[in-house]
mmCIF file of C-alpha atoms in Angstrom:
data_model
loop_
_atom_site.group_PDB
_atom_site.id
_atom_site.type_symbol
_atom_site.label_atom_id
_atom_site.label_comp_id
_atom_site.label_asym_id
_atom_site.label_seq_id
_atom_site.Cartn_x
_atom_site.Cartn_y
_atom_site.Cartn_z
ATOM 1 C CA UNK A 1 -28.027 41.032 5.986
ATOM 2 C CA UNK A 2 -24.870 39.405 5.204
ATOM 3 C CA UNK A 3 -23.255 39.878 1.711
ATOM 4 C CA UNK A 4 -20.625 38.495 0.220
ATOM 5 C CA UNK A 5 -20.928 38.966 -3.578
ATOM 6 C CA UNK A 6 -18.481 40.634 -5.015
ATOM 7 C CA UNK A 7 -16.254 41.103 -2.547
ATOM 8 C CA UNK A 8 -13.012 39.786 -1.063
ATOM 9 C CA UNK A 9 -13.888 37.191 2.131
ATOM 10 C CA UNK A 10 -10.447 36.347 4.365
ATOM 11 C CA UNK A 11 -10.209 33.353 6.991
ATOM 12 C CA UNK A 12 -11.277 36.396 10.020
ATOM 13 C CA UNK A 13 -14.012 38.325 7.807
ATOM 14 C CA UNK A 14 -15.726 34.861 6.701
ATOM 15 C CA UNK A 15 -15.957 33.880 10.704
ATOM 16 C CA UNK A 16 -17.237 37.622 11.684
ATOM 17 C CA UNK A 17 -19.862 37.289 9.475
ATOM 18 C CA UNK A 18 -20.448 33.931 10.049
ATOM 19 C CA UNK A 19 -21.201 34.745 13.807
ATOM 20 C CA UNK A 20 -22.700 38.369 12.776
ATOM 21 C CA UNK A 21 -25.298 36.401 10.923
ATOM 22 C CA UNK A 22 -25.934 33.833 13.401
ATOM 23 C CA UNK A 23 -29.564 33.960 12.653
ATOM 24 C CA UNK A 24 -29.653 35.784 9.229
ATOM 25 C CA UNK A 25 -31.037 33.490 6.595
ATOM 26 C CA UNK A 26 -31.148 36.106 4.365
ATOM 27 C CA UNK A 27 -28.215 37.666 2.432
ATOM 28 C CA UNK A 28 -25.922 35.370 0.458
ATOM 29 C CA UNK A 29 -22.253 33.837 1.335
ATOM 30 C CA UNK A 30 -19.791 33.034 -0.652
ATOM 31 C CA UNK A 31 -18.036 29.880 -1.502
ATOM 32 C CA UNK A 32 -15.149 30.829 0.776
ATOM 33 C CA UNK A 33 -17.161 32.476 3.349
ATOM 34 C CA UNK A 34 -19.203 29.345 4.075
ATOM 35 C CA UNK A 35 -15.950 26.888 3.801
ATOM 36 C CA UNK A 36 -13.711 29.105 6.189
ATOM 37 C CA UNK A 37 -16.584 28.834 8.971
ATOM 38 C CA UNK A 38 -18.832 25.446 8.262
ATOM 39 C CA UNK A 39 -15.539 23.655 7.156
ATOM 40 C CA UNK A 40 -13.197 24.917 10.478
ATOM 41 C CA UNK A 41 -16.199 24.628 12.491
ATOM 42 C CA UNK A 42 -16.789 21.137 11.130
ATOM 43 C CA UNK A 43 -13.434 19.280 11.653
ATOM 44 C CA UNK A 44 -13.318 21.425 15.146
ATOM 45 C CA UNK A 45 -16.239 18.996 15.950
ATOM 46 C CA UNK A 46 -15.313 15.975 14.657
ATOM 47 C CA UNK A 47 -11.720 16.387 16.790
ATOM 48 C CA UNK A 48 -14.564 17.186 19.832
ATOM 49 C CA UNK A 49 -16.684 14.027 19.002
ATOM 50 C CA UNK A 50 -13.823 11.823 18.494
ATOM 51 C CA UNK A 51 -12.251 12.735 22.276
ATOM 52 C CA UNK A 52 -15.936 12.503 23.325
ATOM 53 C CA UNK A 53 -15.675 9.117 22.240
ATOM 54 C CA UNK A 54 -12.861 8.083 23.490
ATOM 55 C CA UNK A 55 -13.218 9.316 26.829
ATOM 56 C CA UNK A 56 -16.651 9.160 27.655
ATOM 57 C CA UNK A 57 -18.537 6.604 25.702
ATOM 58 C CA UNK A 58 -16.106 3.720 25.964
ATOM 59 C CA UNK A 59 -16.092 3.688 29.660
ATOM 60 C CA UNK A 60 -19.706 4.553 29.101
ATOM 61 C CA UNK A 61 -20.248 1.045 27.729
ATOM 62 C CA UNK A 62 -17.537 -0.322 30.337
ATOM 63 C CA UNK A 63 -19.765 1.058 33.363
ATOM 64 C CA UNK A 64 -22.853 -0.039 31.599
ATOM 65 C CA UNK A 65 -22.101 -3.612 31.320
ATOM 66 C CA UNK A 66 -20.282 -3.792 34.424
ATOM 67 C CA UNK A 67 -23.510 -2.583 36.179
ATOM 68 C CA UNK A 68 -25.459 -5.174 33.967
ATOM 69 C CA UNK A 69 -23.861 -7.695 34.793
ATOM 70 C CA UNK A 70 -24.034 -6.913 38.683
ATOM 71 C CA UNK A 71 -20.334 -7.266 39.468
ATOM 72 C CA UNK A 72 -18.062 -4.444 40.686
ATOM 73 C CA UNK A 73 -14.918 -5.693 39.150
ATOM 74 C CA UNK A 74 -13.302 -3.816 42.047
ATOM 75 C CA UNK A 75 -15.541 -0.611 41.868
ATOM 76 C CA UNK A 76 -17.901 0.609 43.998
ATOM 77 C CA UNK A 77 -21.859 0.559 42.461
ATOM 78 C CA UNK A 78 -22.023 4.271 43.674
ATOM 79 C CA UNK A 79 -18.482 5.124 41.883
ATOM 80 C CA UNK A 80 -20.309 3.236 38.722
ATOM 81 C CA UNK A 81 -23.275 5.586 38.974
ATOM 82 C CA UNK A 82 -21.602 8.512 39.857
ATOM 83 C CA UNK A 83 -19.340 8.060 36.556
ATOM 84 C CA UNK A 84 -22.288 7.437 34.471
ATOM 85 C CA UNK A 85 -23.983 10.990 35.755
ATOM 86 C CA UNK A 86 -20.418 12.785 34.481
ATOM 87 C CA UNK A 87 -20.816 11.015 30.837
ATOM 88 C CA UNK A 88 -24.133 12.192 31.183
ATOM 89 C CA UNK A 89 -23.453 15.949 31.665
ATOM 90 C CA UNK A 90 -20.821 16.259 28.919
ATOM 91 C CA UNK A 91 -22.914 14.131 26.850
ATOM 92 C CA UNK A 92 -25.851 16.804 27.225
ATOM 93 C CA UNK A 93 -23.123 19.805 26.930
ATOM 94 C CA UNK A 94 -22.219 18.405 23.782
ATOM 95 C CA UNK A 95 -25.711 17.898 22.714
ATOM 96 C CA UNK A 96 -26.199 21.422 23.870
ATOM 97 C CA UNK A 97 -23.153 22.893 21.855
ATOM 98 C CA UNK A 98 -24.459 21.196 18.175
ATOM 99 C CA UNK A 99 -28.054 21.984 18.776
ATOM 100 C CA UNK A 100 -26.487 25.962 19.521
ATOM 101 C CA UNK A 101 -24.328 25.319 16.232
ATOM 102 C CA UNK A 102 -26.742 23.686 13.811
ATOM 103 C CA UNK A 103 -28.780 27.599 13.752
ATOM 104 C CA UNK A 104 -26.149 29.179 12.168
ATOM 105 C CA UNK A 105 -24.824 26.513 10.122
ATOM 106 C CA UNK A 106 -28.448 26.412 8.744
ATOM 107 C CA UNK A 107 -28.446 29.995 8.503
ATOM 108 C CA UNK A 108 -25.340 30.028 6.246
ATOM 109 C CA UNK A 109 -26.273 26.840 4.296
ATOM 110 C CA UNK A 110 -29.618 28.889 3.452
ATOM 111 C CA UNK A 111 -27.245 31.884 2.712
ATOM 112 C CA UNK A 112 -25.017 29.625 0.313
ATOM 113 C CA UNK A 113 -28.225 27.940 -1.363
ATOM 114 C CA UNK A 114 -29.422 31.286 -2.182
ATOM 115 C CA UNK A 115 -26.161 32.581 -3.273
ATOM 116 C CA UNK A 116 -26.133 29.216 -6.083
ATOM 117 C CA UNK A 117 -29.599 30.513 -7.256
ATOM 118 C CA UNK A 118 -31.738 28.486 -5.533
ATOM 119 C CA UNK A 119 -35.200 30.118 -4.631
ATOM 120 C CA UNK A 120 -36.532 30.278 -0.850
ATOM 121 C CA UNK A 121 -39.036 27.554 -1.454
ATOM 122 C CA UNK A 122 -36.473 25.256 -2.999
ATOM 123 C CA UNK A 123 -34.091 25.645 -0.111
ATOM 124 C CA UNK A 124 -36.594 25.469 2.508
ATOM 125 C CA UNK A 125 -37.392 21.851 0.787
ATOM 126 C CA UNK A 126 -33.623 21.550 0.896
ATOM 127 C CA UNK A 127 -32.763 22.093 4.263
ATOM 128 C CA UNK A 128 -36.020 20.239 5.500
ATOM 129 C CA UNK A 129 -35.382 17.060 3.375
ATOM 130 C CA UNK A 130 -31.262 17.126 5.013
ATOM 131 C CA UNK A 131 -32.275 17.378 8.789
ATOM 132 C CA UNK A 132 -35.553 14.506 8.229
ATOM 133 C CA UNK A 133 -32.980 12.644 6.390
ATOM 134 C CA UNK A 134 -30.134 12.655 9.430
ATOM 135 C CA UNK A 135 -32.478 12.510 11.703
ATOM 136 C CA UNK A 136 -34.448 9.186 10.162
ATOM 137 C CA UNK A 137 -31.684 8.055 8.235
ATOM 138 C CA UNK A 138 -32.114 5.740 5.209
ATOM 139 C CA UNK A 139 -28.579 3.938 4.776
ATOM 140 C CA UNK A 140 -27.240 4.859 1.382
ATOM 141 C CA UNK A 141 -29.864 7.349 0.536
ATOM 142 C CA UNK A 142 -29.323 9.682 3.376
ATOM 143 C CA UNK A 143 -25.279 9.382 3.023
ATOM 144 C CA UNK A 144 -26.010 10.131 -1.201
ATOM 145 C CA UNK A 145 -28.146 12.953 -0.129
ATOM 146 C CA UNK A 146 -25.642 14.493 2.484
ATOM 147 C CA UNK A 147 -22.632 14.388 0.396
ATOM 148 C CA UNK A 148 -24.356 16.075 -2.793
ATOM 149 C CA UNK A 149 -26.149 18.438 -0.083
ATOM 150 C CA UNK A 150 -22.907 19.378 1.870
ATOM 151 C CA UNK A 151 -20.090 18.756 -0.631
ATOM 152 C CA UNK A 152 -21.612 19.617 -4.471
ATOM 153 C CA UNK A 153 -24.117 22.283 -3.557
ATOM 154 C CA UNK A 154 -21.983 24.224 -1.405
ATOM 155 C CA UNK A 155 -18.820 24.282 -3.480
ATOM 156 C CA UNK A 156 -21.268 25.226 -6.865
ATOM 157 C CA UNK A 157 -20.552 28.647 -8.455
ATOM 158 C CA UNK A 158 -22.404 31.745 -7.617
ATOM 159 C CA UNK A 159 -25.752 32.415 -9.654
ATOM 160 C CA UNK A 160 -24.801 28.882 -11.453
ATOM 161 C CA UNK A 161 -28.613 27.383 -11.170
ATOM 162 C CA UNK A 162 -29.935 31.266 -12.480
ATOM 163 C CA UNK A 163 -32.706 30.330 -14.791
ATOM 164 C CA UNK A 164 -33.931 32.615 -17.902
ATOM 165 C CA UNK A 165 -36.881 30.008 -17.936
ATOM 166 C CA UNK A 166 -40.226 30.942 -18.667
ATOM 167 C CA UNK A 167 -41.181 28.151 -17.458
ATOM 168 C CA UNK A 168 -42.965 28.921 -14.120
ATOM 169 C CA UNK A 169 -42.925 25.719 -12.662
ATOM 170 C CA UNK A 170 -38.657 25.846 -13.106
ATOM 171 C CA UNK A 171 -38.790 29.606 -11.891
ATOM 172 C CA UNK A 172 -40.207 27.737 -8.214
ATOM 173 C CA UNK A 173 -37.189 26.062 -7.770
ATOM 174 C CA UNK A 174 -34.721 28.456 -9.223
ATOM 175 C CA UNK A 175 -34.362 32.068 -9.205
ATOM 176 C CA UNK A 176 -34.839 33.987 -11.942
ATOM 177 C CA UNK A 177 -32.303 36.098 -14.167
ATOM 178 C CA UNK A 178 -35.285 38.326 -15.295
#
């Protein structure tokens, strides 16, 4: 179980656990712990899906409407085709790589949710309601929901949403100090 209360995370010892905990939702990280690793990882893959973009889906749509249209504008159909099958494979590699980094991503946004005071329940509604929502987006909803999701909730305090509430239906959604 990964643990970071109380306890001094650096850039290398936020990353070990990180990948130690791969597919431990319990435990709790820390506000540093989860920036170091989501937040590295994170730009590391929007540099990756901008040079994806670039290189392979432009001439993706080039090739696309070029075979459309039916002329060759000086290429080969096969060269078209066989083009199109190499966007496809790094396409699907890519694909392959976020599906392989959304698990522990997930595992340390659980971590982080629980380290804020959120109970399991709550953050299972939490991390449901982000993937259906970037999945089957709703224009300004799902872009509100992401940036309070990803931006306020992970940078809140630890133990911040603690509740000394008796009231239960409160103590489903938040933990409990007592």
């Amino acid at each position: 179980m990964i643990d970071q209360r109380k306890k001094q995370v650096s850039f290398f010892s936020a990353f070990a656990d990180f990948f130690r905990g791969f597919v431990d939702f319990k435990g709790y990280t820390s506000i540093t712990g989860h920036w170091f690793s989501v937040g590295i990882i994170g730009i590391l893959f929007l540099a990756i899906d901008g040079v994806f973009t670039y290189v392979f889906y432009f001439p993706f749509v080039a090739i696309k409407e070029r075979l459309d249209t039916g002329g060759d504008i000086g290429v080969p159909r096969e060269q078209s085709i066989l083009e199109l099958r190499d966007i496809t494979f790094w396409g699907l590699v890519l694909l392959v790589v976020l599906v392989v980094l959304a698990i522990p991503i997930t595992a340390s946004f659980t971590r982080r949710l629980r380290d804020i005071g959120f109970t399991s329940i709550s953050i299972i509604m939490l991390i449901i309601l982000f993937y259906t929502l970037n999945f089957f987006p709703i224009d300004i909803i799902t872009i509100f929901y992401n940036i309070i999701f990803v931006f306020v909730l992970m940078t809140l305090k630890t133990n911040l949403l603690e509740t000394d509430s008796d009231s239960d239906f409160i103590k489903i959604f938040f933990r409990s100090t007592n």
